[in-house]
Every structure is written in C-alpha cells, then in structure tokens.
Amino acid sequence: MTAWMLCSGGLVVGEDGRVGGQSPDRAASGRAGSVARAVCPAIIARMAFSPLAAVGAVTAVTADGVATFCGTCFLFRHTHVALTANHCVPESAHSLRLELPSFPRLQHVERVERHPTADLAVVFTTSQGDDEGTGYPEGAFWDCVSNLGLAEQYITYGFPTEGPAPDSHGFPTARVFVGHFQRFFNYTSPSGYRYAAMELSGTAPSGLSGGPIFRQGAPQMLTGMVTANIESYAVTDSIEELRDGGDVYRLESRRVISFGVGLQLAPLCDWLREVVPERPGMGWVS
C-alpha cells in the first residue's frame, strides 16, 4: 500500500515518487514538478529516519562514579535534546548521562527542564557539531501529532528491565512493543503527575518508561511517550475455611491484568515549543 503525504500546494506525493498521481518524469514540468521539488527534502528526510536509532537510555551517576539505569529516552527535534519521563530523571543524582546507539560516546546531561504537572522532562546535552539546527533532523523525531483513534496500532521501543536478563554487557536489552490504543483518558499517577493519557493494550515493564510511541505509517511523528503501567485483577477461584477460634482463612486465585499508560504529547505542544523551539526550514508535511 502506498503512503501519501499532503503538501501545502494541494498535491499529494507518494513514497513511490508519484506526484499528484503522475510519474516523476511527467510531474517534473509544471506546477506538480515545482511542488515536488519543494517537498523533496521532507520525503528524503522521512525515508532516511530510523526511529530505533533515536532511542537511548538515561543513567544516573553517583559521586563515586557508579551508574544506574533509570529509563528510556529519545531524541526530539535536535540530536542534543531528548524527551523522557520526569520520574526517569532523579533530582538527587550527582550527574546524568544518555547512552544512544547513534553516538559512540556517552552524552552528559547539561540541563533538565521539567513539565510542572505532567510526567515529562526535556534533557539537554552538548550540541552536536554535525547538526546545524535547521531543516529536517535526520537523527531525531520531528514533532508530535494529535490525530489518534481507538484501536489504532502503536509501536514503542525501549529498555525494559523486567523479564529476560540483561545482555552480556549488563545493560537492559532493547525491545520493540506493538499494540493498539484501548482508550483515552485523564490520568493522575500515584506520584501526583496529571496528564491526558492513552491506555495501551500491551504492558509497560519497568525501564520502558520514557520510550517513544509512534505509528508505522509516519514513524518520525510522535503520538506519545510511555509513562506507567496499570494492574488490576480478577478472582478466578476462592476458598474460605473457618478455623478453631473463629478465624477465617481465605485463599484466592487471581488473574492479573496489566495495561501500559502513555502520555499524550500533543496537549503539551505549546510547552514543548517554548522549551524546544521548532527548527526553521521545515515545510510542514503530514
């Protein structure tokens, strides 16, 4: 199935290069050709973007140099800016650093901006020399979108610490999770964070918090970020026994049900623009 992108001129450009339903050669002349040439950088950047390469880990370092894994993060608009969950960035840490597959060296955190109510933090590292800060970022997610639908598929990626043991280097193993949106609701966490949320059909193990939520059709555009896990249970069997002395002994068999929770980024876009301004030179393509 061909994916299409709508350009500001009213024409659509497909991933197969067809412009307004015409072949590239035929569209090269006239209005379709001029629009295609203007949109071309967006198409190239979109096809070159690898969402998994933009995801990394947050580690807290003590004064004596001991590092502890805290959660997942992902690059946003720039290669020196990352988003993560607020609870993944402990204020008590002596220092913080990011470990990203796209960079050979550890990225030391210079500044953290925390949302006043939501479980969201923006982390700044040293600016990368190869990122001029204009146009479409090749190594970071572009922006967030709000057109979400129930039962729509999502993808998330991160470093869960529950389950199989870490890899041979002692670091959590990166894993992809795929599911669908079950509901949208206003969520208040046990820690007091409040935000518009999405309930995920899959679980969100510890360590996956801070991971990006995106869709296969447009992986460079974020829909949300993993923040929490909700558990409930159903009693499948129950036995009560009355003991001598009047004590009642009760034995239950329970089936635990877990759902992941994601923070919707679009309602926080105004705050994000203040903290991380949009890059100049990005003609909007949706």
mmCIF file of C-alpha atoms in Angstrom:
data_model
loop_
_atom_site.group_PDB
_atom_site.id
_atom_site.type_symbol
_atom_site.label_atom_id
_atom_site.label_comp_id
_atom_site.label_asym_id
_atom_site.label_seq_id
_atom_site.Cartn_x
_atom_site.Cartn_y
_atom_site.Cartn_z
ATOM 1 C CA MET A 1 0.000 0.000 0.000
ATOM 2 C CA THR A 2 1.380 3.387 -0.965
ATOM 3 C CA ALA A 3 1.599 6.014 1.756
ATOM 4 C CA TRP A 4 0.813 9.567 0.692
ATOM 5 C CA MET A 5 1.876 12.933 2.066
ATOM 6 C CA LEU A 6 -0.207 16.055 1.509
ATOM 7 C CA CYS A 7 1.798 19.141 0.595
ATOM 8 C CA SER A 8 0.789 22.752 1.108
ATOM 9 C CA GLY A 9 0.142 23.208 -2.601
ATOM 10 C CA GLY A 10 -2.744 20.748 -2.561
ATOM 11 C CA LEU A 11 -0.917 17.906 -4.297
ATOM 12 C CA VAL A 12 -0.015 14.563 -2.810
ATOM 13 C CA VAL A 13 3.370 12.906 -3.053
ATOM 14 C CA GLY A 14 3.649 9.146 -2.636
ATOM 15 C CA GLU A 15 6.575 7.160 -1.313
ATOM 16 C CA ASP A 16 6.894 5.716 -4.814
ATOM 17 C CA GLY A 17 7.728 9.218 -6.102
ATOM 18 C CA ARG A 18 4.423 9.823 -7.919
ATOM 19 C CA VAL A 19 3.245 13.427 -7.614
ATOM 20 C CA GLY A 20 -0.456 14.096 -7.849
ATOM 21 C CA GLY A 21 -0.865 10.624 -9.335
ATOM 22 C CA GLN A 22 1.694 11.348 -12.085
ATOM 23 C CA SER A 23 5.039 9.700 -12.678
ATOM 24 C CA PRO A 24 8.119 11.695 -11.525
ATOM 25 C CA ASP A 25 9.197 12.424 -15.128
ATOM 26 C CA ARG A 26 5.810 13.741 -16.155
ATOM 27 C CA ALA A 27 5.388 15.711 -12.924
ATOM 28 C CA ALA A 28 8.806 17.337 -13.332
ATOM 29 C CA SER A 29 7.289 20.008 -15.572
ATOM 30 C CA GLY A 30 4.587 22.418 -14.451
ATOM 31 C CA ARG A 31 3.068 23.004 -11.023
ATOM 32 C CA ALA A 32 3.388 19.416 -9.825
ATOM 33 C CA GLY A 33 7.096 19.475 -10.520
ATOM 34 C CA SER A 34 7.725 22.706 -8.616
ATOM 35 C CA VAL A 35 5.792 21.421 -5.596
ATOM 36 C CA ALA A 36 7.574 18.066 -5.728
ATOM 37 C CA ARG A 37 10.971 19.773 -5.714
ATOM 38 C CA ALA A 38 9.906 21.825 -2.668
ATOM 39 C CA VAL A 39 8.643 18.772 -0.776
ATOM 40 C CA CYS A 40 11.532 16.507 -1.798
ATOM 41 C CA PRO A 41 13.711 17.299 1.273
ATOM 42 C CA ALA A 42 10.872 16.185 3.555
ATOM 43 C CA ILE A 43 10.478 12.913 1.655
ATOM 44 C CA ILE A 44 14.200 12.208 1.752
ATOM 45 C CA ALA A 45 14.436 13.008 5.469
ATOM 46 C CA ARG A 46 11.402 10.877 6.266
ATOM 47 C CA MET A 47 12.716 7.841 4.409
ATOM 48 C CA ALA A 48 16.186 8.233 5.985
ATOM 49 C CA PHE A 49 14.858 8.473 9.552
ATOM 50 C CA SER A 50 15.295 5.401 11.766
ATOM 51 C CA PRO A 51 13.153 5.664 14.920
ATOM 52 C CA LEU A 52 15.062 2.961 16.773
ATOM 53 C CA ALA A 53 18.375 4.786 16.308
ATOM 54 C CA ALA A 54 16.868 7.856 18.013
ATOM 55 C CA VAL A 55 16.111 5.954 21.234
ATOM 56 C CA GLY A 56 18.527 5.631 24.125
ATOM 57 C CA ALA A 57 18.840 5.145 27.872
ATOM 58 C CA VAL A 58 19.052 7.507 30.836
ATOM 59 C CA THR A 59 21.576 6.659 33.556
ATOM 60 C CA ALA A 60 22.182 8.395 36.868
ATOM 61 C CA VAL A 61 25.740 8.585 38.175
ATOM 62 C CA THR A 62 26.717 8.875 41.838
ATOM 63 C CA ALA A 63 29.597 10.999 43.141
ATOM 64 C CA ASP A 64 31.858 7.933 43.180
ATOM 65 C CA GLY A 65 31.058 7.082 39.545
ATOM 66 C CA VAL A 66 28.505 4.286 39.982
ATOM 67 C CA ALA A 67 25.951 4.373 37.136
ATOM 68 C CA THR A 68 22.343 3.188 37.483
ATOM 69 C CA PHE A 69 19.925 2.689 34.610
ATOM 70 C CA CYS A 70 16.843 4.915 35.075
ATOM 71 C CA GLY A 71 14.720 4.524 31.934
ATOM 72 C CA THR A 72 14.362 5.159 28.221
ATOM 73 C CA CYS A 73 14.682 8.447 26.302
ATOM 74 C CA PHE A 74 14.506 9.589 22.673
ATOM 75 C CA LEU A 75 15.902 12.465 20.619
ATOM 76 C CA PHE A 76 13.444 15.222 19.779
ATOM 77 C CA ARG A 77 13.906 17.895 17.069
ATOM 78 C CA HIS A 78 17.672 18.010 17.693
ATOM 79 C CA THR A 79 20.427 15.475 18.286
ATOM 80 C CA HIS A 80 21.312 17.124 21.605
ATOM 81 C CA VAL A 81 17.739 17.238 23.005
ATOM 82 C CA ALA A 82 15.882 14.233 24.392
ATOM 83 C CA LEU A 83 12.478 13.627 25.952
ATOM 84 C CA THR A 84 11.895 11.186 28.769
ATOM 85 C CA ALA A 85 9.577 10.649 31.718
ATOM 86 C CA ASN A 86 10.140 13.030 34.617
ATOM 87 C CA HIS A 87 10.431 10.154 37.076
ATOM 88 C CA CYS A 88 13.324 8.755 34.986
ATOM 89 C CA VAL A 89 15.454 11.819 35.770
ATOM 90 C CA PRO A 90 16.077 11.761 39.550
ATOM 91 C CA GLU A 91 16.837 15.150 41.033
ATOM 92 C CA SER A 92 19.066 13.507 43.623
ATOM 93 C CA ALA A 93 21.543 12.223 41.003
ATOM 94 C CA HIS A 94 25.061 13.650 41.128
ATOM 95 C CA SER A 95 25.067 13.680 37.313
ATOM 96 C CA LEU A 96 23.069 12.249 34.421
ATOM 97 C CA ARG A 97 24.051 10.901 31.036
ATOM 98 C CA LEU A 98 22.416 9.469 27.938
ATOM 99 C CA GLU A 99 23.519 6.365 26.079
ATOM 100 C CA LEU A 100 22.435 6.464 22.440
ATOM 101 C CA PRO A 101 23.291 3.960 19.698
ATOM 102 C CA SER A 102 23.793 6.776 17.181
ATOM 103 C CA PHE A 103 26.650 8.301 19.207
ATOM 104 C CA PRO A 104 29.873 6.461 20.069
ATOM 105 C CA ARG A 105 30.387 8.424 23.307
ATOM 106 C CA LEU A 106 28.197 8.918 26.361
ATOM 107 C CA GLN A 107 26.261 12.179 26.285
ATOM 108 C CA HIS A 108 26.486 14.085 29.564
ATOM 109 C CA VAL A 109 23.367 15.990 30.569
ATOM 110 C CA GLU A 110 23.855 19.738 30.948
ATOM 111 C CA ARG A 111 20.300 20.845 31.733
ATOM 112 C CA VAL A 112 16.861 19.379 32.517
ATOM 113 C CA GLU A 113 13.524 21.146 32.002
ATOM 114 C CA ARG A 114 10.584 19.515 33.832
ATOM 115 C CA HIS A 115 6.902 19.980 33.000
ATOM 116 C CA PRO A 116 5.080 21.453 36.018
ATOM 117 C CA THR A 117 2.320 18.823 36.157
ATOM 118 C CA ALA A 118 2.925 16.050 33.609
ATOM 119 C CA ASP A 119 5.426 13.197 33.808
ATOM 120 C CA LEU A 120 7.614 14.769 31.117
ATOM 121 C CA ALA A 121 11.161 16.094 31.110
ATOM 122 C CA VAL A 122 13.359 17.609 28.406
ATOM 123 C CA VAL A 123 17.050 16.741 28.683
ATOM 124 C CA PHE A 124 19.785 18.799 27.016
ATOM 125 C CA THR A 125 23.279 17.508 26.240
ATOM 126 C CA THR A 126 26.237 19.058 24.431
ATOM 127 C CA SER A 127 25.239 20.294 20.972
ATOM 128 C CA GLN A 128 26.395 18.020 18.169
ATOM 129 C CA GLY A 129 28.643 19.660 15.577
ATOM 130 C CA ASP A 130 27.019 17.916 12.612
ATOM 131 C CA ASP A 131 23.511 19.229 13.440
ATOM 132 C CA GLU A 132 23.087 22.785 12.164
ATOM 133 C CA GLY A 133 19.670 23.099 13.807
ATOM 134 C CA THR A 134 17.743 23.820 10.592
ATOM 135 C CA GLY A 135 15.710 21.683 8.227
ATOM 136 C CA TYR A 136 14.545 18.159 8.919
ATOM 137 C CA PRO A 137 16.559 16.340 11.618
ATOM 138 C CA GLU A 138 17.899 13.017 10.368
ATOM 139 C CA GLY A 139 18.548 11.507 13.779
ATOM 140 C CA ALA A 140 15.641 12.792 15.900
ATOM 141 C CA PHE A 141 11.852 12.626 15.970
ATOM 142 C CA TRP A 142 10.330 15.643 14.202
ATOM 143 C CA ASP A 143 7.251 16.561 16.232
ATOM 144 C CA CYS A 144 4.030 15.210 17.775
ATOM 145 C CA VAL A 145 0.535 14.720 16.336
ATOM 146 C CA SER A 146 -2.936 14.565 17.855
ATOM 147 C CA ASN A 147 -4.962 12.559 15.310
ATOM 148 C CA LEU A 148 -5.302 9.414 17.409
ATOM 149 C CA GLY A 149 -8.020 6.782 17.083
ATOM 150 C CA LEU A 150 -9.287 3.932 19.224
ATOM 151 C CA ALA A 151 -7.967 0.519 18.162
ATOM 152 C CA GLU A 152 -5.236 2.229 16.151
ATOM 153 C CA GLN A 153 -1.894 0.439 16.179
ATOM 154 C CA TYR A 154 1.086 1.881 18.017
ATOM 155 C CA ILE A 155 4.782 0.987 18.244
ATOM 156 C CA THR A 156 7.073 1.700 21.164
ATOM 157 C CA TYR A 157 10.701 0.841 21.783
ATOM 158 C CA GLY A 158 12.873 0.915 24.864
ATOM 159 C CA PHE A 159 14.828 -0.918 27.523
ATOM 160 C CA PRO A 160 12.537 -2.932 29.819
ATOM 161 C CA THR A 161 14.294 -4.266 32.901
ATOM 162 C CA GLU A 162 11.710 -6.950 33.723
ATOM 163 C CA GLY A 163 11.804 -10.360 32.073
ATOM 164 C CA PRO A 164 14.912 -11.945 30.487
ATOM 165 C CA ALA A 165 18.285 -10.991 31.933
ATOM 166 C CA PRO A 166 20.270 -8.046 30.549
ATOM 167 C CA ASP A 167 22.692 -8.614 27.691
ATOM 168 C CA SER A 168 26.305 -9.676 28.130
ATOM 169 C CA HIS A 169 27.348 -6.091 28.914
ATOM 170 C CA GLY A 170 24.982 -5.860 31.876
ATOM 171 C CA PHE A 171 22.723 -3.371 30.095
ATOM 172 C CA PRO A 172 18.956 -3.919 29.592
ATOM 173 C CA THR A 173 18.052 -5.434 26.249
ATOM 174 C CA ALA A 174 16.209 -3.131 23.843
ATOM 175 C CA ARG A 175 12.821 -4.450 22.696
ATOM 176 C CA VAL A 176 10.001 -3.387 20.389
ATOM 177 C CA PHE A 177 6.388 -3.497 21.619
ATOM 178 C CA VAL A 178 3.374 -3.329 19.300
ATOM 179 C CA GLY A 179 -0.276 -2.984 20.279
ATOM 180 C CA HIS A 180 -3.335 -0.770 19.927
ATOM 181 C CA PHE A 181 -4.904 2.140 21.776
ATOM 182 C CA GLN A 182 -7.676 0.904 24.101
ATOM 183 C CA ARG A 183 -8.948 4.218 25.473
ATOM 184 C CA PHE A 184 -8.028 7.857 26.051
ATOM 185 C CA PHE A 185 -8.483 9.369 29.490
ATOM 186 C CA ASN A 186 -7.158 11.867 32.039
ATOM 187 C CA TYR A 187 -4.661 10.141 34.294
ATOM 188 C CA THR A 188 -3.332 11.007 37.746
ATOM 189 C CA SER A 189 -0.368 8.897 38.809
ATOM 190 C CA PRO A 190 0.319 7.764 42.388
ATOM 191 C CA SER A 191 3.145 10.336 42.412
ATOM 192 C CA GLY A 192 0.730 13.139 41.532
ATOM 193 C CA TYR A 193 1.515 13.640 37.828
ATOM 194 C CA ARG A 194 -1.555 14.688 35.818
ATOM 195 C CA TYR A 195 -1.917 14.490 32.035
ATOM 196 C CA ALA A 196 -4.016 13.352 29.075
ATOM 197 C CA ALA A 197 -3.193 9.683 28.620
ATOM 198 C CA MET A 198 -3.663 6.723 26.333
ATOM 199 C CA GLU A 199 -4.196 3.177 27.546
ATOM 200 C CA LEU A 200 -2.058 0.640 25.688
ATOM 201 C CA SER A 201 -3.118 -2.941 25.026
ATOM 202 C CA GLY A 202 0.360 -4.141 25.963
ATOM 203 C CA THR A 203 2.141 -3.882 29.281
ATOM 204 C CA ALA A 204 4.773 -1.275 30.113
ATOM 205 C CA PRO A 205 7.503 -3.059 32.098
ATOM 206 C CA SER A 206 9.885 -1.109 34.302
ATOM 207 C CA GLY A 207 12.542 0.556 32.175
ATOM 208 C CA LEU A 208 10.223 1.174 29.222
ATOM 209 C CA SER A 209 9.096 4.488 30.741
ATOM 210 C CA GLY A 210 10.290 7.361 28.593
ATOM 211 C CA GLY A 211 10.043 5.325 25.398
ATOM 212 C CA PRO A 212 8.505 6.962 22.288
ATOM 213 C CA ILE A 213 5.083 5.958 20.988
ATOM 214 C CA PHE A 214 4.697 6.301 17.218
ATOM 215 C CA ARG A 215 2.960 4.736 14.228
ATOM 216 C CA GLN A 216 4.373 2.671 11.403
ATOM 217 C CA GLY A 217 2.990 4.930 8.673
ATOM 218 C CA ALA A 218 4.782 8.037 9.967
ATOM 219 C CA PRO A 219 7.496 6.941 12.407
ATOM 220 C CA GLN A 220 9.082 10.397 12.595
ATOM 221 C CA MET A 221 5.927 11.849 14.221
ATOM 222 C CA LEU A 222 5.243 11.047 17.867
ATOM 223 C CA THR A 223 1.853 10.253 19.350
ATOM 224 C CA GLY A 224 3.023 9.887 22.940
ATOM 225 C CA MET A 225 5.502 8.529 25.442
ATOM 226 C CA VAL A 226 5.337 5.520 27.782
ATOM 227 C CA THR A 227 4.973 6.592 31.408
ATOM 228 C CA ALA A 228 3.336 3.950 33.605
ATOM 229 C CA ASN A 229 1.690 0.566 33.995
ATOM 230 C CA ILE A 230 -1.754 -0.170 35.461
ATOM 231 C CA GLU A 231 -2.562 -3.523 37.056
ATOM 232 C CA SER A 232 -5.910 -4.969 38.023
ATOM 233 C CA TYR A 233 -7.018 -8.500 38.773
ATOM 234 C CA ALA A 234 -9.943 -10.881 38.546
ATOM 235 C CA VAL A 235 -10.626 -13.574 41.146
ATOM 236 C CA THR A 236 -10.818 -16.916 39.360
ATOM 237 C CA ASP A 237 -11.261 -19.174 42.404
ATOM 238 C CA SER A 238 -11.856 -18.665 46.122
ATOM 239 C CA ILE A 239 -11.844 -20.926 49.187
ATOM 240 C CA GLU A 240 -12.890 -19.938 52.710
ATOM 241 C CA GLU A 241 -12.163 -22.029 55.773
ATOM 242 C CA LEU A 242 -13.328 -21.417 59.350
ATOM 243 C CA ARG A 243 -10.654 -22.386 61.840
ATOM 244 C CA ASP A 244 -10.842 -23.096 65.546
ATOM 245 C CA GLY A 245 -11.173 -19.855 67.439
ATOM 246 C CA GLY A 246 -13.325 -18.222 64.790
ATOM 247 C CA ASP A 247 -10.511 -17.160 62.427
ATOM 248 C CA VAL A 248 -11.448 -17.196 58.770
ATOM 249 C CA TYR A 249 -8.796 -18.328 56.299
ATOM 250 C CA ARG A 250 -9.352 -17.260 52.683
ATOM 251 C CA LEU A 251 -7.414 -18.498 49.655
ATOM 252 C CA GLU A 252 -7.880 -16.814 46.291
ATOM 253 C CA SER A 253 -6.587 -17.458 42.816
ATOM 254 C CA ARG A 254 -6.227 -14.228 40.867
ATOM 255 C CA ARG A 255 -5.569 -13.407 37.239
ATOM 256 C CA VAL A 256 -3.527 -10.202 36.982
ATOM 257 C CA ILE A 257 -4.275 -7.870 34.049
ATOM 258 C CA SER A 258 -1.720 -5.214 33.062
ATOM 259 C CA PHE A 259 -2.081 -2.256 30.722
ATOM 260 C CA GLY A 260 0.532 0.283 29.727
ATOM 261 C CA VAL A 261 -0.107 4.010 30.060
ATOM 262 C CA GLY A 262 1.217 6.613 27.646
ATOM 263 C CA LEU A 263 1.342 10.384 27.943
ATOM 264 C CA GLN A 264 -0.241 12.208 25.001
ATOM 265 C CA LEU A 265 2.318 14.731 23.755
ATOM 266 C CA ALA A 266 0.043 16.882 21.569
ATOM 267 C CA PRO A 267 -1.762 18.587 24.515
ATOM 268 C CA LEU A 268 1.675 19.673 25.769
ATOM 269 C CA CYS A 269 2.918 21.005 22.413
ATOM 270 C CA ASP A 270 2.806 24.678 23.477
ATOM 271 C CA TRP A 271 5.081 23.959 26.430
ATOM 272 C CA LEU A 272 7.378 21.887 24.227
ATOM 273 C CA ARG A 273 7.671 24.733 21.691
ATOM 274 C CA GLU A 274 8.749 27.096 24.457
ATOM 275 C CA VAL A 275 11.389 24.693 25.738
ATOM 276 C CA VAL A 276 12.454 23.236 22.372
ATOM 277 C CA PRO A 277 11.620 25.683 19.554
ATOM 278 C CA GLU A 278 10.693 24.218 16.188
ATOM 279 C CA ARG A 279 13.519 24.021 13.680
ATOM 280 C CA PRO A 280 13.466 26.658 10.912
ATOM 281 C CA GLY A 281 13.290 25.391 7.350
ATOM 282 C CA MET A 282 10.807 22.593 7.951
ATOM 283 C CA GLY A 283 7.988 22.906 5.426
ATOM 284 C CA TRP A 284 5.118 21.105 7.185
ATOM 285 C CA VAL A 285 4.223 17.748 5.695
ATOM 286 C CA SER A 286 1.684 15.482 7.380
#
